[in-house]
Short mmCIF file of C-alpha atoms and ligand atoms in Angstrom, two decimals:
data_model
loop_
_atom_site.label_atom_id
_atom_site.label_comp_id
_atom_site.label_asym_id
_atom_site.label_seq_id
_atom_site.Cartn_x
_atom_site.Cartn_y
_atom_site.Cartn_z
CA MET A 1 0.00 0.00 0.00
CA ILE A 2 2.98 2.30 0.51
CA ASP A 3 5.67 2.77 -2.10
CA GLU A 4 8.74 1.54 -0.22
CA LYS A 5 11.22 2.88 -2.79
CA GLU A 6 9.71 6.40 -2.57
CA LEU A 7 9.85 6.25 1.24
CA ILE A 8 13.52 5.20 1.23
CA LYS A 9 14.35 8.06 -1.19
CA VAL A 10 12.71 10.58 1.19
CA LEU A 11 14.49 9.10 4.21
CA GLN A 12 17.85 9.03 2.42
CA LYS A 13 17.57 12.77 1.78
CA LYS A 14 17.14 13.28 5.53
CA ASN A 15 19.85 10.72 6.41
CA LEU A 16 17.28 8.53 8.17
CA ASP A 17 17.24 5.48 5.88
CA LYS A 18 18.39 3.18 8.72
CA TYR A 19 14.93 3.72 10.26
CA SER A 20 13.09 2.70 7.09
CA ASN A 21 11.83 -0.68 8.45
CA GLU A 22 10.44 0.85 11.62
CA ILE A 23 8.79 3.74 9.74
CA MET A 24 7.40 1.38 7.08
CA GLU A 25 5.76 -0.79 9.76
CA ASP A 26 4.20 2.23 11.49
CA LEU A 27 2.95 3.71 8.23
CA THR A 28 1.45 0.41 7.06
CA CYS A 29 -0.37 0.10 10.36
CA LEU A 30 -1.71 3.68 10.08
CA VAL A 31 -2.82 3.22 6.46
CA ARG A 32 -4.57 -0.04 7.34
CA LYS A 33 -6.44 1.66 10.18
CA ALA A 34 -7.41 4.65 8.00
CA LEU A 35 -8.56 2.31 5.21
CA ASN A 36 -10.73 0.26 7.56
CA SER A 37 -12.36 3.36 9.00
CA LYS A 38 -13.01 4.75 5.48
CA ILE A 39 -14.54 1.43 4.39
CA LYS A 40 -16.83 1.51 7.44
CA GLU A 41 -17.81 5.12 6.69
CA ILE A 42 -18.65 4.37 3.03
CA LYS A 43 -20.62 1.22 3.95
CA ASN A 44 -22.56 3.26 6.49
CA LYS A 45 -23.35 5.89 3.88
CA GLN A 46 -24.48 3.21 1.42
CA ARG A 47 -26.69 1.67 4.10
CA ILE A 48 -28.30 5.05 4.88
CA ILE A 49 -28.94 5.77 1.21
CA TYR A 50 -30.35 2.26 0.74
CA ASN A 51 -32.65 2.62 3.77
CA ASP A 52 -33.81 6.03 2.60
CA ASP A 53 -34.53 4.64 -0.86
CA ALA A 54 -37.00 2.34 0.77
CA LYS A 55 -38.80 5.33 2.37
CA ILE A 56 -41.16 7.81 0.80
CA HIS A 57 -39.51 10.38 -1.49
CA PHE A 58 -40.84 13.67 -2.83
CA ASN A 59 -39.25 16.14 -5.18
CA ALA A 60 -38.09 18.94 -2.85
CA LYS A 61 -38.56 21.76 -5.33
CA GLU A 62 -42.19 20.80 -5.84
CA ILE A 63 -43.08 20.37 -2.21
CA LEU A 64 -41.31 23.25 -0.40
CA SER A 65 -42.74 26.77 -0.12
CA SER A 66 -40.68 29.64 -1.55
CA LYS A 67 -39.92 30.75 2.03
CA GLU A 68 -38.57 27.30 2.87
CA LEU A 69 -36.56 27.21 -0.35
CA ASP A 70 -35.05 30.64 0.44
CA SER A 71 -33.94 29.55 3.89
CA LEU A 72 -31.98 26.49 2.74
CA PRO A 73 -28.20 26.48 3.25
CA SER A 74 -26.29 26.99 0.00
CA TRP A 75 -24.94 23.40 -0.02
CA VAL A 76 -28.58 22.24 -0.29
CA SER A 77 -29.96 24.93 -2.61
CA ASP A 78 -27.03 24.39 -5.02
CA HIS A 79 -28.42 20.86 -5.57
CA ILE A 80 -32.12 21.65 -5.32
CA GLU A 81 -32.97 20.27 -8.78
CA THR A 82 -32.27 16.70 -7.64
CA ALA A 83 -32.90 17.10 -3.89
CA GLN A 84 -35.54 14.86 -2.30
CA ILE A 85 -37.69 15.16 0.80
CA VAL A 86 -37.38 11.83 2.60
CA GLY A 87 -39.70 10.22 5.12
CA LYS A 88 -43.27 10.81 6.19
CA SER A 89 -42.54 13.84 8.40
CA LYS A 90 -41.43 15.81 5.31
CA LYS A 91 -38.84 17.52 7.47
CA VAL A 92 -35.66 16.04 6.01
CA ILE A 93 -34.14 17.03 2.69
CA GLN A 94 -31.46 14.90 1.10
CA ILE A 95 -29.09 15.81 -1.74
CA SER A 96 -27.67 13.38 -4.27
CA ASN A 97 -24.49 12.50 -2.28
CA GLY A 98 -26.64 11.29 0.66
CA LYS A 99 -26.10 14.38 2.88
CA LYS A 100 -29.21 15.36 4.82
CA TYR A 101 -30.48 18.60 6.31
CA HIS A 102 -33.33 18.99 8.80
CA LEU A 103 -35.79 21.70 7.77
CA SER A 104 -36.46 22.60 11.43
CA ASN A 105 -32.79 23.40 12.08
CA ARG A 106 -32.79 26.97 13.48
CA LEU A 107 -29.23 26.80 14.82
CA ASN A 108 -26.91 26.05 11.92
CA ASP A 109 -26.52 24.79 8.37
CA LEU A 110 -24.97 21.44 9.24
CA ALA A 111 -25.94 18.01 7.97
CA GLY A 112 -26.90 15.47 10.66
CA GLY A 113 -23.51 13.70 10.59
CA GLU A 114 -21.59 16.97 10.89
CA TRP A 115 -23.75 17.98 13.87
CA THR A 116 -22.96 14.73 15.67
CA TYR A 117 -19.23 15.04 14.89
CA PHE A 118 -19.09 18.45 16.58
CA LEU A 119 -20.67 17.08 19.78
CA ASN A 120 -17.45 15.26 20.70
CA SER A 121 -16.39 16.92 23.95
CA VAL A 122 -12.72 16.82 22.90
CA ILE A 123 -11.18 18.38 19.80
CA SER A 124 -7.63 17.21 19.24
CA THR A 125 -5.77 19.04 16.48
CA ARG A 126 -2.33 19.52 14.99
CA TYR A 127 -2.80 22.52 12.72
CA PRO A 128 0.25 23.30 10.55
CA THR A 129 2.14 26.51 11.30
CA SER A 130 3.69 26.81 7.84
CA GLY A 131 2.47 26.52 4.27
CA GLU A 132 -0.99 27.09 2.82
CA GLU A 133 -2.82 25.17 5.57
CA SER A 134 -1.42 27.50 8.25
CA TYR A 135 -3.73 30.34 7.20
CA ALA A 136 -1.01 32.99 7.18
CA HIS A 137 0.46 31.94 10.52
CA HIS A 138 3.75 33.57 9.41
CA ILE A 139 1.91 36.93 9.52
CA ARG A 140 -0.24 36.28 12.60
CA LYS A 141 2.59 34.93 14.75
CA ILE A 142 3.57 38.43 15.92
CA HIS A 143 0.78 37.84 18.48
CA PRO A 144 1.65 35.70 21.56
CA SER A 145 -1.42 33.45 21.21
CA PRO A 146 -3.18 33.54 17.83
CA LYS A 147 -6.07 31.09 17.45
CA PRO A 148 -6.22 28.79 14.40
CA PRO A 149 -8.89 30.15 11.99
CA GLN A 150 -9.92 26.56 11.08
CA LEU A 151 -10.84 25.82 14.70
CA MET A 152 -12.83 29.05 14.96
CA GLU A 153 -14.56 28.25 11.65
CA ASP A 154 -15.74 24.87 13.00
CA ILE A 155 -17.18 26.55 16.11
CA ILE A 156 -18.82 29.33 14.08
CA LYS A 157 -20.37 26.78 11.71
CA PHE A 158 -22.04 25.00 14.64
CA PHE A 159 -23.47 28.10 16.33
CA THR A 160 -24.55 30.18 13.32
CA LYS A 161 -26.08 30.03 9.88
CA GLU A 162 -24.57 31.56 6.74
CA ASN A 163 -24.44 35.37 6.76
CA GLU A 164 -25.24 35.68 10.50
CA ILE A 165 -23.16 37.93 12.77
CA VAL A 166 -20.27 36.84 15.02
CA PHE A 167 -18.73 39.22 17.58
CA ASP A 168 -15.23 38.97 19.11
CA TYR A 169 -14.26 41.80 21.43
CA PHE A 170 -10.75 40.41 22.14
CA MET A 171 -9.98 39.80 18.47
CA GLY A 172 -6.13 39.88 18.57
CA VAL A 173 -4.88 39.10 15.06
CA GLY A 174 -8.29 37.82 14.06
CA GLY A 175 -8.58 34.03 14.45
CA THR A 176 -12.37 34.47 14.84
CA LEU A 177 -12.74 37.02 12.03
CA LEU A 178 -10.77 34.87 9.56
CA GLY A 179 -12.81 31.83 10.64
CA ALA A 180 -16.02 33.80 9.98
CA SER A 181 -14.86 34.81 6.50
CA LEU A 182 -13.93 31.19 5.70
CA CYS A 183 -17.57 30.13 6.19
CA ASN A 184 -19.34 33.17 4.82
CA ARG A 185 -20.46 34.78 8.10
CA ARG A 186 -20.23 38.46 9.00
CA ALA A 187 -18.11 39.48 11.97
CA ILE A 188 -17.16 42.46 14.12
CA GLY A 189 -13.90 42.48 16.05
CA ILE A 190 -12.46 44.79 18.71
CA ASP A 191 -8.94 44.95 20.13
CA LEU A 192 -6.96 47.47 22.14
CA SER A 193 -4.01 47.14 19.82
CA GLU A 194 -3.95 48.75 16.39
CA LYS A 195 -0.89 46.66 15.56
CA TYR A 196 -2.86 43.41 16.01
CA ILE A 197 -5.80 44.73 13.98
CA ASN A 198 -3.49 45.76 11.12
CA THR A 199 -1.87 42.32 11.25
CA TYR A 200 -5.33 40.75 10.90
CA LYS A 201 -5.97 42.96 7.86
CA ASP A 202 -2.63 41.87 6.32
CA ALA A 203 -3.48 38.19 6.91
CA SER A 204 -6.94 38.67 5.44
CA LYS A 205 -5.50 40.28 2.30
CA TYR A 206 -2.84 37.59 2.00
CA LEU A 207 -5.54 34.89 2.19
CA GLU A 208 -7.79 36.83 -0.20
CA LEU A 209 -10.65 36.68 2.29
CA ASN A 210 -13.42 39.17 2.82
CA GLU A 211 -12.20 41.76 5.41
CA GLN A 212 -14.50 41.97 8.43
CA LYS A 213 -15.38 45.08 10.46
CA THR A 214 -12.74 45.99 13.08
CA ILE A 215 -12.68 48.60 15.85
CA CYS A 216 -9.65 49.69 17.83
CA ALA A 217 -10.91 50.39 21.37
CA ASN A 218 -11.05 49.31 24.97
CA SER A 219 -13.95 46.89 24.51
CA ILE A 220 -15.01 47.10 28.16
CA GLU A 221 -15.61 50.83 27.82
CA PHE A 222 -17.04 50.48 24.28
CA LEU A 223 -19.67 47.99 25.48
CA THR A 224 -20.89 50.20 28.32
CA ASP A 225 -22.43 52.56 25.75
CA LYS A 226 -25.12 50.45 23.97
CA LYS A 227 -25.43 53.00 21.17
CA LYS A 228 -21.90 52.31 19.96
CA LEU A 229 -22.46 48.65 19.06
CA ASN A 230 -26.04 49.34 17.95
CA TYR A 231 -24.62 51.76 15.43
CA GLU A 232 -22.33 49.04 14.01
CA LEU A 233 -25.11 46.43 14.03
CA LYS A 234 -27.69 48.66 12.31
CA ASP A 235 -30.72 47.04 14.03
CA GLU A 236 -29.43 43.49 13.57
CA GLU A 237 -28.57 41.10 16.39
CA ILE A 238 -25.49 39.02 17.09
CA SER A 239 -25.88 35.24 16.78
CA LEU A 240 -22.59 34.25 18.38
CA ILE A 241 -20.18 35.99 20.75
CA LEU A 242 -16.92 34.07 20.34
CA ILE A 243 -14.10 35.33 22.55
CA ASP A 244 -10.64 34.34 23.65
CA PRO A 245 -9.85 36.76 26.48
CA PRO A 246 -6.43 37.06 28.14
CA TYR A 247 -5.90 34.16 30.56
CA GLY A 248 -5.56 36.32 33.64
CA ASP A 249 -2.15 37.90 33.98
CA MET A 250 -0.40 34.73 32.73
CA LEU A 251 1.59 36.50 29.99
CA SER A 252 2.47 39.53 32.07
CA ARG A 253 4.31 37.36 34.63
CA PRO A 254 8.01 36.49 34.15
CA LYS A 255 8.40 33.06 32.49
CA THR A 256 9.34 30.08 34.65
CA GLY A 257 10.17 26.40 34.06
CA GLU A 258 11.90 25.53 30.81
CA ALA A 259 12.82 29.12 29.91
CA VAL A 260 14.71 29.47 33.20
CA LYS A 261 16.43 26.07 32.80
CA LYS A 262 17.58 26.84 29.26
CA GLY A 263 18.78 30.31 30.21
CA LYS A 264 16.26 31.87 27.79
CA ASP A 265 14.79 35.37 28.07
CA THR A 266 12.29 35.10 30.93
CA SER A 267 10.80 38.58 30.62
CA PRO A 268 7.00 38.72 30.39
CA THR A 269 5.27 39.03 26.97
CA PRO A 270 2.00 40.86 27.73
CA PHE A 271 -0.42 41.56 24.85
CA THR A 272 -0.06 45.30 25.40
CA SER A 273 1.35 47.55 28.12
CA SER A 274 -2.02 49.25 28.66
CA THR A 275 -3.66 49.20 32.09
CA ASP A 276 -6.97 48.62 30.22
CA ASP A 277 -5.59 45.29 28.98
CA LEU A 278 -7.36 42.50 30.89
CA GLY A 279 -4.11 40.55 30.60
CA ASN A 280 -2.44 42.99 32.99
CA MET A 281 -5.04 42.62 35.75
CA GLU A 282 -5.19 40.60 38.93
CA TRP A 283 -7.56 37.65 38.48
CA ILE A 284 -10.10 39.01 40.95
CA ASP A 285 -10.36 42.31 39.01
CA PHE A 286 -10.41 40.44 35.72
CA LEU A 287 -13.44 38.41 36.85
CA LYS A 288 -15.38 41.52 37.83
CA ILE A 289 -14.67 43.41 34.60
CA PHE A 290 -15.13 40.37 32.38
CA HIS A 291 -18.50 39.64 34.00
CA LYS A 292 -19.60 43.21 33.26
CA SER A 293 -18.52 42.91 29.62
CA ILE A 294 -20.59 39.73 29.20
CA VAL A 295 -23.71 41.39 30.64
CA ASN A 296 -23.26 44.37 28.30
CA SER A 297 -22.52 42.33 25.17
CA MET A 298 -25.48 40.00 25.86
CA PHE A 299 -27.79 42.92 25.29
CA HIS A 300 -26.97 42.70 21.55
CA LEU A 301 -27.19 38.89 21.37
CA LYS A 302 -30.31 37.30 19.88
CA GLN A 303 -32.46 35.09 22.06
CA LYS A 304 -31.06 31.52 22.01
CA GLY A 305 -27.79 33.01 20.74
CA HIS A 306 -24.55 31.60 22.17
CA ILE A 307 -21.51 32.91 23.99
CA VAL A 308 -18.42 30.73 23.52
CA ILE A 309 -15.34 31.50 25.63
CA PHE A 310 -11.81 30.08 25.44
CA ILE A 311 -9.76 29.90 28.61
CA LYS A 312 -6.72 28.06 29.92
CA ASP A 313 -6.11 27.19 33.58
CA LEU A 314 -2.92 28.21 35.36
CA GLN A 315 -0.80 25.64 37.21
CA PRO A 316 -1.94 25.09 40.81
CA LYS A 317 0.34 26.85 43.28
CA ASP A 318 0.44 26.03 46.99
CA LYS A 319 -3.24 26.13 48.02
CA GLU A 320 -4.33 28.21 44.98
CA LEU A 321 -6.23 25.95 42.56
CA ASN A 322 -6.03 28.39 39.61
CA LEU A 323 -8.98 26.73 37.84
CA LEU A 324 -9.75 29.80 35.76
CA HIS A 325 -12.38 28.00 33.69
CA ALA A 326 -14.33 26.93 36.80
CA ASP A 327 -14.23 30.49 38.21
CA ILE A 328 -15.66 31.83 34.95
CA ILE A 329 -18.43 29.22 34.67
CA TYR A 330 -19.43 29.76 38.29
CA ARG A 331 -19.50 33.54 37.94
CA LEU A 332 -21.22 33.81 34.53
CA ASN A 333 -23.85 31.19 35.26
CA LYS A 334 -25.28 33.59 37.85
CA ILE A 335 -26.14 36.11 35.12
CA LYS A 336 -29.87 36.33 34.55
CA ASN A 337 -30.97 34.71 31.26
CA LEU A 338 -27.56 33.17 30.67
CA GLN A 339 -27.25 29.41 30.91
CA TYR A 340 -24.01 27.42 30.98
CA ILE A 341 -24.59 24.45 28.65
CA GLY A 342 -21.26 22.64 28.47
CA THR A 343 -17.56 22.62 27.71
CA LYS A 344 -15.39 21.29 24.94
CA ILE A 345 -11.71 20.62 25.50
CA TRP A 346 -9.35 21.69 22.76
CA ALA A 347 -6.14 19.63 22.81
CA ASP A 348 -3.49 21.40 20.76
CA GLN A 349 -1.10 18.61 19.77
CA SER A 350 1.28 21.02 18.04
CA VAL A 351 2.54 22.32 21.42
CA ASN A 352 6.05 21.11 22.34
CA LEU A 353 6.28 18.98 25.50
CA TYR A 354 8.87 19.85 28.16
CA PRO A 355 10.14 17.68 31.04
CA TYR A 356 8.80 20.09 33.68
CA GLY A 357 9.51 18.92 37.22
CA TYR A 358 11.89 16.18 36.04
CA PRO A 359 13.15 14.23 37.99
CA PHE A 360 11.31 15.37 41.12
CA SER A 361 7.60 15.97 40.69
CA TYR A 362 4.57 16.03 38.41
CA VAL A 363 4.03 19.31 36.55
CA SER A 364 1.64 18.94 33.63
CA ASN A 365 2.22 20.21 30.11
CA GLN A 366 -1.07 22.04 29.65
CA VAL A 367 -1.73 21.51 25.95
CA HIS A 368 -5.48 21.85 26.40
CA GLN A 369 -7.82 24.81 26.63
CA TYR A 370 -11.46 25.00 27.73
CA ILE A 371 -14.12 26.12 25.29
CA MET A 372 -17.05 27.06 27.53
CA ILE A 373 -20.50 27.39 26.00
CA PHE A 374 -23.36 29.56 27.31
CA ARG A 375 -26.80 30.26 25.81
CA LYS A 376 -29.02 33.30 26.19
CA GLU A 377 -32.41 32.09 27.38
C1 SAM B 1 -5.85 35.78 23.91
S1 SAM B 1 -5.74 37.21 22.92
C2 SAM B 1 -6.85 36.90 21.59
C3 SAM B 1 -6.18 36.23 20.41
C4 SAM B 1 -7.10 36.06 19.25
N1 SAM B 1 -8.10 35.04 19.51
C5 SAM B 1 -6.35 35.74 17.96
O1 SAM B 1 -6.72 34.79 17.26
O2 SAM B 1 -5.39 36.43 17.67
C6 SAM B 1 -6.54 38.46 23.85
C7 SAM B 1 -6.57 39.83 23.18
O3 SAM B 1 -7.36 40.70 23.98
C8 SAM B 1 -6.88 42.02 23.80
N2 SAM B 1 -7.40 42.84 24.93
C9 SAM B 1 -7.08 42.77 26.24
N3 SAM B 1 -7.79 43.67 26.96
C10 SAM B 1 -8.60 44.32 26.08
C11 SAM B 1 -9.57 45.36 26.20
N4 SAM B 1 -9.85 45.92 27.39
N5 SAM B 1 -10.22 45.77 25.08
C12 SAM B 1 -9.93 45.22 23.87
N6 SAM B 1 -9.01 44.24 23.68
C13 SAM B 1 -8.35 43.79 24.77
C14 SAM B 1 -5.37 41.86 23.75
O4 SAM B 1 -4.76 42.93 23.05
C15 SAM B 1 -5.22 40.51 23.00
O5 SAM B 1 -4.95 40.69 21.64
#
């Protein structure tokens, strides 16, 4: 299944040909696993199509009202000529490749299988940081913690429909805004730093994506005046608030651990030097101000709209637990009309592991972040 000669050529170039047997065995095992899972997936698809064939079918174009036709996601309407309504309930539309969409879906444009896939409580990724698949990481990396646009796109696609509005008031170099452009949503971003906003614009140009609306401001202050965001929204409402706030004052503390051991520069790398920067605040102050920003931004969120927040815990220290995510859930769940509905864990497998604590004690490599999900009731 794998061309051994090709593999040896590649390994020779890297002076690794003595490992060819070991690598060949591993690759064969991986390919076999991938093949088996693909075969299962295709058989499953065939079974679903076969089962549906046995059910009642109607021509979708004939049976749906013009309002229903207008509200279909583009991946369905692009195939409307051959699309079928399947089953007695007349609520499911199927296109020729077997993909199905539920006509009562008010949340997103996903097919049933895609919906289920997103419900996994863990997302484990290894997004490339170079080449085309890195989404201009070489431009965005001036920021200490840029989010991968592909990850943000997946979240946006679950919590919104095409053309709806996403709001990120800690936009940095625009992981959320790029993600929104990738899936044809509109977005508004705010950051304190003009440098980060300009970097987002450069990345957007480089990727030839639609540039989203950006505002350079202290978002906490901006949100206290409802008229300001109303003006930008022009009577529309936000469907998703997707934010990745500073993780307490983690970056504004001197570095410890591996940096110290390797004699590297241990000076802090805060996002900005501004006292308005939530990354330069004590955790207790952060919680208060962050809470206020959520209450103010919720005013512009549609009913049943979602707030999705990224956060990373700090290492426990003495008797301090430093469970930042738990503090936020506890605090925000007290807000009237806001309901905490669950968490996803993002495991970023591209993070390097270090032998922290070796050879004395356990200190975890925190490669995961919490994606906390709230809904406006
Ligand atoms: C964790 S980063 C967000 C990174 C972003 N998700 C990305 O993909 O680049 C947090 C951002 O919040 C910004 N920030 C901190 N306090 C702020 C405030 N009061 N108003 C607006 N932006 C703020 C920082 O400048 C920083 O870029």
